[in-house]
Amino acid sequence: MRVILIGPPGAGKGTQATWLKERLGVPHLSTGDMLRAAVQQGTELGRQADGYMRRGELVPDDLVIRMAVERIGQADCGNGFLLDGFPRTRAQAEALDVALQAAGTAIDVVLLIEVPDELIIDRITGRVQDPETGTIYHLRFNPPPPEVAPRVVQRKDDTEQACRARLDKYHSETAPIVPFYRDKGLLRTVDGVGSPDEVSRRLLAALG
Ligand code: AP5
């Protein structure tokens, strides 16, 4: 199954993708994770992406499209994938369509997780991650266990200022792709407010 997860920063895309990928039996492809890995490894792509990410801006389409299309073409995506954070612009959505058409496939469903802006800043500024397992926590809503707490890290773009910039970009660049998928009959909208388990149940129901 080929699934896209869309939602504002902090909507819970990464949190939900952790179990959804197991359930669907497909790889979780997060362009944010790929770009952070490139930054950490000091590759040319990472060097070019770093500043945009720190400021909460989108990395230019040509860089991200090349990276994502290449990843989707890899062998482990033969039975599908769970895309998280891509596409994020109209140009990316169109490029994805072209790449999938060339491969004789198409997206099956687009899941939009909706969370109001006023909840986002709290979620983002309290987020921490275990660098060893990748598990995402929240200092208040889902605190890391005592043995994990000393090693958790915070993302560089999880400041309030960068978060507000990311939200602006979401509304100006990413939200406009929602009608693109609605017109194709692929969109299913899920309320992202509530506990992660409640949101999981809604996603399952939306997937049928
Ligand atoms: P990316 O890594 O994709 O970040 P994002 O879309 O801003 O999303 P987040 O990872 O911040 O949030 P999430 O929805 O996964 O939430 P999470 O589950 O962690 O992108 C980062 C940057 O990379 C971009 O700004 C851009 O620069 C660049 N980039 C990436 N892709 C790109 C593209 N295609 N084109 C151009 N540039 C690109 O949850 C957040 C917190 O909330 C956690 O602490 C979690 O524990 C908590 N939480 C989750 N669910 C709940 C719940 N139900 N109730 C309470 N708390 C919850």
mmCIF file of C-alpha atoms in Angstrom, residues 12 28 40 49 56 67 77 84 109 120 136-137 143 150 162 168 171-172 181 188 193 202:
data_model
loop_
_atom_site.group_PDB
_atom_site.id
_atom_site.type_symbol
_atom_site.label_atom_id
_atom_site.label_comp_id
_atom_site.label_asym_id
_atom_site.label_seq_id
_atom_site.Cartn_x
_atom_site.Cartn_y
_atom_site.Cartn_z
ATOM 1 C CA GLY A 12 1.918 13.346 15.319
ATOM 2 C CA HIS A 28 8.436 4.588 6.821
ATOM 3 C CA GLN A 40 24.681 14.765 10.559
ATOM 4 C CA ALA A 49 19.707 21.758 3.668
ATOM 5 C CA GLY A 56 12.053 26.394 9.728
ATOM 6 C CA MET A 67 16.156 12.524 -2.653
ATOM 7 C CA CYS A 77 9.457 0.034 -1.508
ATOM 8 C CA ASP A 84 5.849 11.287 6.055
ATOM 9 C CA VAL A 109 -4.564 6.919 0.233
ATOM 10 C CA ILE A 120 1.308 22.841 17.975
ATOM 11 C CA ILE A 136 9.732 10.205 20.282
ATOM 12 C CA TYR A 137 8.642 11.513 23.714
ATOM 13 C CA PRO A 143 7.783 11.702 29.415
ATOM 14 C CA PRO A 150 19.439 11.505 30.659
ATOM 15 C CA ALA A 162 11.463 27.991 14.065
ATOM 16 C CA ASP A 168 3.570 29.505 8.352
ATOM 17 C CA HIS A 171 -0.257 26.947 5.725
ATOM 18 C CA SER A 172 1.240 28.699 2.680
ATOM 19 C CA TYR A 181 -5.506 14.959 -3.309
ATOM 20 C CA ARG A 188 -9.106 10.985 4.375
ATOM 21 C CA VAL A 193 -6.495 16.053 18.966
ATOM 22 C CA ARG A 202 -9.126 7.088 14.023
#
